[in-house]
Coordinates of C-alpha atoms and ligand atoms in Angstrom, one line a residue:
X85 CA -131.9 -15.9 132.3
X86 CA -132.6 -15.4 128.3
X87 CA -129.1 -16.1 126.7
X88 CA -128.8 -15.2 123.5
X89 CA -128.4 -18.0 121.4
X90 CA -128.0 -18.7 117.6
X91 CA -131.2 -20.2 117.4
X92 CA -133.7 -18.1 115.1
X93 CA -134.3 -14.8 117.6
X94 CA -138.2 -15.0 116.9
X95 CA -138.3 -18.3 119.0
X96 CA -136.8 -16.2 122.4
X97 CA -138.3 -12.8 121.3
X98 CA -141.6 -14.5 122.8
X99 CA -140.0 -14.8 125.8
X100 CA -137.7 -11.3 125.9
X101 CA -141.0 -9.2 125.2
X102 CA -142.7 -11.2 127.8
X103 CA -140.1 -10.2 130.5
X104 CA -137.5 -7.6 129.7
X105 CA -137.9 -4.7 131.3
X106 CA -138.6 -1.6 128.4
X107 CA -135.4 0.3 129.3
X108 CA -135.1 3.8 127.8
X109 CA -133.1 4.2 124.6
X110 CA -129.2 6.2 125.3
X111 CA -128.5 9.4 124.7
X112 CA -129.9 11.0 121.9
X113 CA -127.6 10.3 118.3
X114 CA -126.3 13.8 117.1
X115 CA -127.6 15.1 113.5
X116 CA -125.1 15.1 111.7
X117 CA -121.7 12.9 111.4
X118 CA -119.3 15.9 111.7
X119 CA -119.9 19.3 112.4
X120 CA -121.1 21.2 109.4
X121 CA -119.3 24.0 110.4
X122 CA -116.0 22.6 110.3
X123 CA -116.6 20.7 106.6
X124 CA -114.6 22.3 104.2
X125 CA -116.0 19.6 101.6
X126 CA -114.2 17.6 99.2
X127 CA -112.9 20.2 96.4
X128 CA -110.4 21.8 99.5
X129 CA -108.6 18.5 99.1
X130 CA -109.0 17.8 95.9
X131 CA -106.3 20.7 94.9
X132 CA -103.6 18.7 96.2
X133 CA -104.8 14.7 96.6
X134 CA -105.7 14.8 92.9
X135 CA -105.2 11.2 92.6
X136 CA -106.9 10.5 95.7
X137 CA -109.8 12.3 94.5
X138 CA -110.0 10.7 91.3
X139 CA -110.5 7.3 93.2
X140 CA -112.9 8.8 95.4
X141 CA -115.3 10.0 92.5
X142 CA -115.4 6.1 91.5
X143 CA -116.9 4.5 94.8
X144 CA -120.4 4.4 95.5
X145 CA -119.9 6.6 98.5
X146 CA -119.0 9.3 95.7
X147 CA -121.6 8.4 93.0
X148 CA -124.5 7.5 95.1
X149 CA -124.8 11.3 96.1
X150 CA -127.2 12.1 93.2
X151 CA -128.6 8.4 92.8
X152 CA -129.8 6.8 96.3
X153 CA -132.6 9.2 97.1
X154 CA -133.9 8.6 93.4
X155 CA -134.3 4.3 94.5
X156 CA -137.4 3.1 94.9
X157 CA -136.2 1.5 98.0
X158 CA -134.8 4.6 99.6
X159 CA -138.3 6.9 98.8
X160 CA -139.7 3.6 100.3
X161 CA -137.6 3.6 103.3
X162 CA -138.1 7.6 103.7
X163 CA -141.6 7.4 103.7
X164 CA -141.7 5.1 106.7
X165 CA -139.6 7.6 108.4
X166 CA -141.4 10.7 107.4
X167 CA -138.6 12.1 105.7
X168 CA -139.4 14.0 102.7
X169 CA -136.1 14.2 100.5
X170 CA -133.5 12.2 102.1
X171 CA -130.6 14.5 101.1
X172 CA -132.1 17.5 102.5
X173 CA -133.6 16.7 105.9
X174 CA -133.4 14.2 108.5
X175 CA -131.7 11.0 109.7
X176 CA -130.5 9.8 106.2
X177 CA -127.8 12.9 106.3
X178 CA -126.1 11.4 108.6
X179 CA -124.9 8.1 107.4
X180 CA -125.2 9.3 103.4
X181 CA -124.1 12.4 102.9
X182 CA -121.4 15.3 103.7
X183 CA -123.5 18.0 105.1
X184 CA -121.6 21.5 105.2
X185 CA -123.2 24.5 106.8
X186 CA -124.5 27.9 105.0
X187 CA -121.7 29.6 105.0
X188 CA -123.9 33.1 105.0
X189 CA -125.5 31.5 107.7
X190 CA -128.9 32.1 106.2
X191 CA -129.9 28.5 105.4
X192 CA -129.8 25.2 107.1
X193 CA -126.6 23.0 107.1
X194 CA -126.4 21.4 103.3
X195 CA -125.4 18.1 101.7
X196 CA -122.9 18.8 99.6
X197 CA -121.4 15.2 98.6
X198 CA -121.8 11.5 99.5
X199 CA -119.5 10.2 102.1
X200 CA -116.6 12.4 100.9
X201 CA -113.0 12.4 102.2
X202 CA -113.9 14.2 105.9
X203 CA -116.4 11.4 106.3
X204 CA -113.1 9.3 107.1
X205 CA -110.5 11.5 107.7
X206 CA -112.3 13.9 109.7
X207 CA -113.7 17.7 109.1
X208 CA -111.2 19.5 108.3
X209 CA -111.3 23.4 109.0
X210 CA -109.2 23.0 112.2
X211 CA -106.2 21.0 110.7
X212 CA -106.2 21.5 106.8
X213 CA -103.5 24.0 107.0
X214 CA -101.9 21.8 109.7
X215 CA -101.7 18.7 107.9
X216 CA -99.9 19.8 105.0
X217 CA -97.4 22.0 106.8
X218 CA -94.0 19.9 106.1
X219 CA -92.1 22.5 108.3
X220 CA -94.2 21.8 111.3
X221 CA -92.6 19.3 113.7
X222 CA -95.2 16.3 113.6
X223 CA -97.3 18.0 111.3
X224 CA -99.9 14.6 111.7
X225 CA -99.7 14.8 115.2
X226 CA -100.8 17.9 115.5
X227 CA -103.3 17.6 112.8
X228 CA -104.8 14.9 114.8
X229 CA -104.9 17.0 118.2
X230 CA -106.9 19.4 116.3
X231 CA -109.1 16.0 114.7
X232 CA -107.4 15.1 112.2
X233 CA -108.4 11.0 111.8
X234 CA -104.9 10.3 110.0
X235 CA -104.2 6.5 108.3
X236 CA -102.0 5.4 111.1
X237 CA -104.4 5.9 114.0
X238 CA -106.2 2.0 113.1
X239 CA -108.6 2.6 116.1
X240 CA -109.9 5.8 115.0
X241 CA -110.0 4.9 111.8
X242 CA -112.0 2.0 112.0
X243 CA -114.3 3.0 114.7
X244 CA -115.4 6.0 112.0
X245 CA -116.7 3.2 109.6
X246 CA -118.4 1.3 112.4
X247 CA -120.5 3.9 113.1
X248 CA -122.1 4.1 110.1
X249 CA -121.8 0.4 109.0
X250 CA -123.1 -1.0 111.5
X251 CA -126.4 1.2 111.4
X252 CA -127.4 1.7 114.7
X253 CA -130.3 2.9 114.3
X254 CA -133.7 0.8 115.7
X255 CA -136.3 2.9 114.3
X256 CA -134.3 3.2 111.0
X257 CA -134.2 -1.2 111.1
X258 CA -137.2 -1.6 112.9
X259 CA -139.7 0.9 111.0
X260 CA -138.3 2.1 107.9
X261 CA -137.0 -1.5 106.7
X262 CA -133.6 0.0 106.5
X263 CA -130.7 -2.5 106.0
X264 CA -129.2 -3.7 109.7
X265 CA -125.8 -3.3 109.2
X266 CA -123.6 -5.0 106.8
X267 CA -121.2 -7.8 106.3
X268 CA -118.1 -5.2 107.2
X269 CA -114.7 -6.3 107.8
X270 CA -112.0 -3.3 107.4
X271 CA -109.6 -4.9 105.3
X272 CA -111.4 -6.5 102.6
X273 CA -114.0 -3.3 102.6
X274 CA -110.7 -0.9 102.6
X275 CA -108.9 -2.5 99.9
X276 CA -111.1 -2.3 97.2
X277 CA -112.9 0.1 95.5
X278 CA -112.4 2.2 98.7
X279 CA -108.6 2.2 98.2
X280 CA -106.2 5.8 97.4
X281 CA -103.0 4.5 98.7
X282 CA -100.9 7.0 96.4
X283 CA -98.7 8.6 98.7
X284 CA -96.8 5.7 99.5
X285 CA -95.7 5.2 95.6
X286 CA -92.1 6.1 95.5
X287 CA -92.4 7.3 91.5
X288 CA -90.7 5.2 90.1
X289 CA -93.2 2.5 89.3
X290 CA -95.5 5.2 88.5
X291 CA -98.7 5.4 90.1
X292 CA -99.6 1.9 92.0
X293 CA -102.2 1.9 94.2
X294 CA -100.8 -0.6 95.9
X295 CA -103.1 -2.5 98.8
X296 CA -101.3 -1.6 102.4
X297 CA -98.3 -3.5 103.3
X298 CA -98.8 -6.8 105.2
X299 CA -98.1 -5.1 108.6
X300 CA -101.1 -2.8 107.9
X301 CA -103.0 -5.5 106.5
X302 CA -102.2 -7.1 110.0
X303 CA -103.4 -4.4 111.9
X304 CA -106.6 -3.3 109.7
X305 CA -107.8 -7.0 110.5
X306 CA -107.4 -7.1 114.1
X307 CA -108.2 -3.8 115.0
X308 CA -111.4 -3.8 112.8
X309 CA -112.6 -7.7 114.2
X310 CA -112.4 -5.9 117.5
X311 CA -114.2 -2.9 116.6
X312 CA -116.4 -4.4 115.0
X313 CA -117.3 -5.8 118.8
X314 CA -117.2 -2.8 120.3
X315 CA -119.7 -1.7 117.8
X316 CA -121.8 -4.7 117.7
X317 CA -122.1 -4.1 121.7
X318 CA -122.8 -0.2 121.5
X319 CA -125.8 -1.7 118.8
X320 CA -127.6 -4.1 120.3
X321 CA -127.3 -1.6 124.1
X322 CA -129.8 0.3 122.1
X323 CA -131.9 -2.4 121.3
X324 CA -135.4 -2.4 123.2
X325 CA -137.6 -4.2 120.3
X326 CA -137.4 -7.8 119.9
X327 CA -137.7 -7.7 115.7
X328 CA -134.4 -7.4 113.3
X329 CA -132.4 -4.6 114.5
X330 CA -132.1 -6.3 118.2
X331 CA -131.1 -9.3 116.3
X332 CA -129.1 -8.2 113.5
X333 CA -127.3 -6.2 116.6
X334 CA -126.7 -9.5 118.7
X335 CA -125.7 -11.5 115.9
X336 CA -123.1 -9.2 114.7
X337 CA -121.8 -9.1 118.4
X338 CA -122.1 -12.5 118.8
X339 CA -119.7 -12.9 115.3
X340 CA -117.6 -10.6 116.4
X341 CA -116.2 -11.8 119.3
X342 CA -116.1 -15.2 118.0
X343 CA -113.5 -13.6 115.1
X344 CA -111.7 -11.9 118.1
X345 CA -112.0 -15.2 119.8
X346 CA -109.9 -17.2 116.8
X347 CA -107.1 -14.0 117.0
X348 CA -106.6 -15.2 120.1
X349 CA -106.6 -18.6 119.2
X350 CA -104.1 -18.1 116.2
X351 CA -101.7 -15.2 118.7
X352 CA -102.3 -16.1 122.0
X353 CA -101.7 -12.5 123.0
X354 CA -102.5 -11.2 126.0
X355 CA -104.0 -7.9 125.2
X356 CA -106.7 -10.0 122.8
X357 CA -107.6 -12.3 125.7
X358 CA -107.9 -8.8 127.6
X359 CA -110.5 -7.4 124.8
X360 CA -112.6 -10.6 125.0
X361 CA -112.8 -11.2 128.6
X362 CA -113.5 -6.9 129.2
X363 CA -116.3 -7.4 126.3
X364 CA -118.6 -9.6 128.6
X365 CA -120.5 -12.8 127.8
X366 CA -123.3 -14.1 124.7
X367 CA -126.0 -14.2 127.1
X368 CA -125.6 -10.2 127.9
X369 CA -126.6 -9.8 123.9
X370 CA -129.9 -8.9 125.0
X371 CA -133.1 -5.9 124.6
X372 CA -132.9 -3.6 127.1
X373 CA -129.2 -4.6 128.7
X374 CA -128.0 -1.6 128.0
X375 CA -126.3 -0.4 131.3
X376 CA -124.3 -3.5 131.0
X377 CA -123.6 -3.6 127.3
X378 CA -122.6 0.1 127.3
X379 CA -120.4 -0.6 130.2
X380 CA -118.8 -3.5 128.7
X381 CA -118.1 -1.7 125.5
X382 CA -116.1 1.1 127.2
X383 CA -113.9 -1.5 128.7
X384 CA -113.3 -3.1 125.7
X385 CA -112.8 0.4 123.5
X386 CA -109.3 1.5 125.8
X387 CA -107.8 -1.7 125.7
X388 CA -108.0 -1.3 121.0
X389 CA -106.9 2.2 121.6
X390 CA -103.8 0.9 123.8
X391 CA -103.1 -2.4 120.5
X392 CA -104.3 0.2 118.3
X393 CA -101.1 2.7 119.1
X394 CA -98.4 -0.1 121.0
X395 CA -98.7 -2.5 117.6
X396 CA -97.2 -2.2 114.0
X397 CA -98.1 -5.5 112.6
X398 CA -94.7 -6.8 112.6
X399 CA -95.7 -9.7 115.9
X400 CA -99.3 -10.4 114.1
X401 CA -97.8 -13.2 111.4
X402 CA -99.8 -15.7 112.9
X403 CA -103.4 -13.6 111.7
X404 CA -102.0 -13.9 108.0
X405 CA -104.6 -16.9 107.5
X406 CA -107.5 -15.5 108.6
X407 CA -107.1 -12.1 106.6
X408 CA -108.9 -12.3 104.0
X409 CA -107.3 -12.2 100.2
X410 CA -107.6 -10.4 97.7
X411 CA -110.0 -11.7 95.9
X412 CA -112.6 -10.7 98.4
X413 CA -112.1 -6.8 98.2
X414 CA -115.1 -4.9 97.7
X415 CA -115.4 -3.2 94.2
X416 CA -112.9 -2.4 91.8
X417 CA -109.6 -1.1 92.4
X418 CA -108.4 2.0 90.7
X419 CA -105.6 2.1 88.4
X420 CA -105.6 5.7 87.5
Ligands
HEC1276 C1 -102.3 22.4 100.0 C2 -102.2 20.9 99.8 C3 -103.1 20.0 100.5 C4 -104.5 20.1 100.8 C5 -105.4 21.2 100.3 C6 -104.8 18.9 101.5 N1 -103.7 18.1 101.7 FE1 -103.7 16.3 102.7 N2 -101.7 16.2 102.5 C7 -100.9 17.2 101.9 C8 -99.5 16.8 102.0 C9 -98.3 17.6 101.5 C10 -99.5 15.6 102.8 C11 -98.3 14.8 103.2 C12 -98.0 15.2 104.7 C13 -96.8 14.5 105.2 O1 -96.2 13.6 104.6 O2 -96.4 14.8 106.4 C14 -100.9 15.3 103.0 C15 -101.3 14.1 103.7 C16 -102.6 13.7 103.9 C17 -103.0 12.5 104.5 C18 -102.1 11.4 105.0 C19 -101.6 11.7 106.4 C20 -100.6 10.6 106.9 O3 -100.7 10.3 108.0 O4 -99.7 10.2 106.1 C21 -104.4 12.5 104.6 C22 -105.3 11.4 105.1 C23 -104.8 13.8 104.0 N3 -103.7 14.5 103.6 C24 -106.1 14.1 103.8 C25 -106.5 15.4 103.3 C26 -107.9 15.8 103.3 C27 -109.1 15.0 103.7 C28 -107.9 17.1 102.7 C29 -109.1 17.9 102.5 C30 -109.9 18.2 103.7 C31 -106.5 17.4 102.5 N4 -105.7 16.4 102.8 C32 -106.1 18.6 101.9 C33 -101.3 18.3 101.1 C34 -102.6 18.7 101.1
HEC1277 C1 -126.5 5.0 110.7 C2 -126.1 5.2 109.3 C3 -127.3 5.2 108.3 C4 -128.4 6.0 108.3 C5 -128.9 6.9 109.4 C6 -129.1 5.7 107.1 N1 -128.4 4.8 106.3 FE1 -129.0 4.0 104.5 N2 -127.3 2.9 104.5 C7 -126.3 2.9 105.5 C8 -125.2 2.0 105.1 C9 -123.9 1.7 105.9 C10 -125.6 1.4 103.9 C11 -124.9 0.4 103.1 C12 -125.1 -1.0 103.6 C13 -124.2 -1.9 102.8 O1 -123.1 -1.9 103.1 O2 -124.7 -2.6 101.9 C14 -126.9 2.0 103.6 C15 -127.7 1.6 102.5 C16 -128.9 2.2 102.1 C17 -129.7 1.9 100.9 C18 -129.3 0.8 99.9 C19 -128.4 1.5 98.9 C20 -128.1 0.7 97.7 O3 -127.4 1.2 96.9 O4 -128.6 -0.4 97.5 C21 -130.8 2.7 100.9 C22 -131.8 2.8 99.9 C23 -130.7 3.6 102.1 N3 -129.5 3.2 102.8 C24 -131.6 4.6 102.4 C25 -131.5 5.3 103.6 C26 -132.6 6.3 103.9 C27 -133.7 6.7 103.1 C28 -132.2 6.8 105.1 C29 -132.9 7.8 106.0 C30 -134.3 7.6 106.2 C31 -131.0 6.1 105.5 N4 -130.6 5.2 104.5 C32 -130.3 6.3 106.7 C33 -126.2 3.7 106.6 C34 -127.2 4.5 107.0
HEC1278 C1 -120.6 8.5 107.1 C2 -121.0 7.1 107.0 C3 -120.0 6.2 106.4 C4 -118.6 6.0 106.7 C5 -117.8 6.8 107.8 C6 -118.1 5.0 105.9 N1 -119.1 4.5 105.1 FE1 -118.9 3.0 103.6 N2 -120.8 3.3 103.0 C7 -121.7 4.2 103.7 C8 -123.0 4.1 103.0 C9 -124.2 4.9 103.3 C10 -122.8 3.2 101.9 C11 -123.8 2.8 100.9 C12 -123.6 3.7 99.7 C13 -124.7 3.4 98.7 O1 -124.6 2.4 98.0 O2 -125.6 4.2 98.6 C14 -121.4 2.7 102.0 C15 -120.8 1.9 101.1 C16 -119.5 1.4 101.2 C17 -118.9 0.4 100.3 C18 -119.5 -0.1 99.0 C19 -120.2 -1.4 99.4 C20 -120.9 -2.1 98.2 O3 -121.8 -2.9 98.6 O4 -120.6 -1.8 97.1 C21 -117.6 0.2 100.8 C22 -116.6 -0.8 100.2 C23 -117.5 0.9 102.0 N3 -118.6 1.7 102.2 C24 -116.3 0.9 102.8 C25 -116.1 1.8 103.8 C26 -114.9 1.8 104.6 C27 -113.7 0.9 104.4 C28 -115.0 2.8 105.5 C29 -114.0 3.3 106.6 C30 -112.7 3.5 106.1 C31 -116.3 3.4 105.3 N4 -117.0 2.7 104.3 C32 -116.8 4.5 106.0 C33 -121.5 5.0 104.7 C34 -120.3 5.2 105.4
HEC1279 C1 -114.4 5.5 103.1 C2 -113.5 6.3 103.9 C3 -112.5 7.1 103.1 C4 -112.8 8.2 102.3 C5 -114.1 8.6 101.8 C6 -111.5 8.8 102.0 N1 -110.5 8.1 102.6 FE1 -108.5 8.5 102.5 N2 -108.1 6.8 103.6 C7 -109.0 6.0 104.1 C8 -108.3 4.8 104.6 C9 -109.0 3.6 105.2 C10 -106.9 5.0 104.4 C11 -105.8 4.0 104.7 C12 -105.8 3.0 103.5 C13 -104.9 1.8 103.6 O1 -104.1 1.7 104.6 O2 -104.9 1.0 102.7 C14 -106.8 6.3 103.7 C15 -105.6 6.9 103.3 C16 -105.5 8.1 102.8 C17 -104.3 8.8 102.5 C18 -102.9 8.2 102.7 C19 -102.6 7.3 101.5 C20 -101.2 6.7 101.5 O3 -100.7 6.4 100.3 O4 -100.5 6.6 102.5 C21 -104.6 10.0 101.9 C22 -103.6 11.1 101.5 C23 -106.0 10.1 101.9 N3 -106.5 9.0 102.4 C24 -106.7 11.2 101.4 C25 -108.1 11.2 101.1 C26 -108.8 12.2 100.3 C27 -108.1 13.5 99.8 C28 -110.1 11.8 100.2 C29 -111.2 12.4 99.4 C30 -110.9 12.6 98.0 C31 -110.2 10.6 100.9 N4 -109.0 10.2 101.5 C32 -111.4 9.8 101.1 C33 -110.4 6.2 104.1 C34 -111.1 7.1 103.3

């Protein structure tokens, strides 16, 4: 009865406060991104991905460690949330920091970095000496049974960053003024300053840090544009307010499948069509639709999984238009 629609939300908010039904928000969020027992922290990597690590310590999710808590804006945004120190306690750990546990067990779990490497690849404990094992058969493969989130697995890795880029958190939005999400798209957010792509230099150009081959480009594009609805769904499901996370949330789901839409448009694949019809319709981009929302995201999330691993890139020419070029990566690329 009240479709979303891209007309301001404060004109239908009227109306949605009026008659949706205040639906309890789902399942509690955990603490923590990963589990600080299993961080081994960004040094135990830094031994052998020096390179990598040297392009880490450029990005703001390296540098902002022992900056953000100092902004105005975040003190402002903490103080809304009762939060005290936003690197030692509370919600703010989980999107901005690498929190590692006490390893005498005395103390509470401790932040440690910004968003360090086992922010996207995973903690590490269980598959560090996995990974790295070149006389293990499928040394990744086992290194991702044991959580590993490797570079080839697009679905994993993109849903990682969803989760913290799309911030879905209402009381975060709603009450502490936080930021609703931003303008994310994997490919032009990964190539930029976020990019380490040193393994795949051969040596004898040196060290490139070349941007992903087009097949990867390919994929990162259409797996994140479909993530991205998964994600925008999973947001606004937890949206009971009618004020600027519930709309930020819809809007972003709402953008999202109309990108998905024009990969479908461009491919004419099945398995997109698939995605789009599983993800439900605009007028479900609701407050307090959560059964339906959550239910349509976990239709939609198998169905990237199954692109995610049957794909390479090599049938997606016809998305080389609507990836965005260079000249829209975020930050600078290193050139160690
Ligand atoms: C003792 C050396 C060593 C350490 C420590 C180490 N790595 Fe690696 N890493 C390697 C080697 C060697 C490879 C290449 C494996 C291969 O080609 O099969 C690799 C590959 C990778 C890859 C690419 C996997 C792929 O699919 O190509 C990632 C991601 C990675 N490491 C992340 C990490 C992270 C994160 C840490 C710290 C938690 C870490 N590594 C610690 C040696 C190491
Ligand atoms: C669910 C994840 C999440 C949580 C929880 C979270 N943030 Fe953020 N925050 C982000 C993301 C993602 C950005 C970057 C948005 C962008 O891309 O521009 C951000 C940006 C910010 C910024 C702007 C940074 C800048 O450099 O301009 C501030 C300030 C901030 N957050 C403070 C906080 C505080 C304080 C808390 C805890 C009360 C908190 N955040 C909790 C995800 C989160
Ligand atoms: C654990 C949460 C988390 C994860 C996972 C995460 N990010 Fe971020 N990212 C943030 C936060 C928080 C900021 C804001 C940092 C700041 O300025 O304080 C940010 C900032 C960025 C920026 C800088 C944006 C700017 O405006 O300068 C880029 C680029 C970025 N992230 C890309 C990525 C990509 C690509 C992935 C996945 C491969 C990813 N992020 C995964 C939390 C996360
Ligand atoms: C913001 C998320 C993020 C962080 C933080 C991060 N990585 Fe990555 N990493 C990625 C993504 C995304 C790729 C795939 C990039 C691509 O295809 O262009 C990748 C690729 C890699 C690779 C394979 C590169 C290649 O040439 O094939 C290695 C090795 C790696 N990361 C190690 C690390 C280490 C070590 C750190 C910490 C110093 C780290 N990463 C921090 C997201 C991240």
């Amino acid at each position: 009865m009240f479709f979303f629609s891209p007309v301001p939300f404060t004109r239908i908010a009227v109306a949605l406060i009026v008659f949706a039904a205040w639906g309890k928000v789902s399942g509690q969020s955990p603490a923590f991104h990963l589990d600080p027992a299993k961080v081994m922290g960004p040094n135990a990597c830094a031994q052998c991905h020096t390179d990598e690590t040297a392009a880490w310590q450029l990005t703001h999710h390296s540098t902002e460690f022992s900056n953000i808590y100092r902004l105005p804006q975040a003190q402002e945004i903490s103080k809304k949330m009762d939060v005290k120190l936003m690197n030692r306690e509370g919600i703010c750990l989980k999107c901005h920091f690498t929190v590692q546990s006490d390893p005498t067990a005395a103390g509470a779990p401790k932040a440690i970095a910004g968003i360090s490497c086992e922010s996207c690849h995973g903690a590490a404990r269980d598959w560090i000496n996995i990974h790295n094992n070149l006389k293990l058969p499928n040394n990744i493969a086992q290194a991702t049974a044991a959580g590993m989130i490797p570079p080839t697995d697009y679905y994993a890795l993109a849903a990682n960053c969803f989760s913290c880029h799309t911030v879905p958190e209402q009381k975060l939005v709603n009450v502490g003024g936080h930021v609703a999400g931003s303008d994310f798209e994997l490919v032009s957010w990964s190539q930029g300053e976020v990019r380490h792509n040193f393994l795949q230099d051969d040596g004898k150009e040196g060290k490139t840090n070349k941007p992903a081959s087009q097949n990867r480009l390919r994929m990162l594009y259409v797996v994140g544009r479909c993530v991205d609805l998964e994600y925008g769904l999973r947001g606004t499901a937890k949206a009971t307010e009618a004020a600027n996370y519930g709309k930020a949330l819809a809007w972003r789901a709402f953008n999202a499948r109309k990108n998905v839409q024009a990969i479908f448009d461009a491919t004419k694949l099945p398995e997109i069509k698939a995605i789009l019809d599983a993800s439900g319709t605009d007028a479900d981009l609701k407050i307090n639709n959560a059964a339906v929302l959550n239910a349509a995201a976990d239709k939609v999330s198998p169905l990237i999984k199954q692109f995610s691993s049957a794909n390479d890139g090599s049938k997606l020419a016809a998305v080389d238009a609507l990836i965005p070029p260079a000249s829209k990566y975020v930050g600078t690329v290193c050139k160690p």
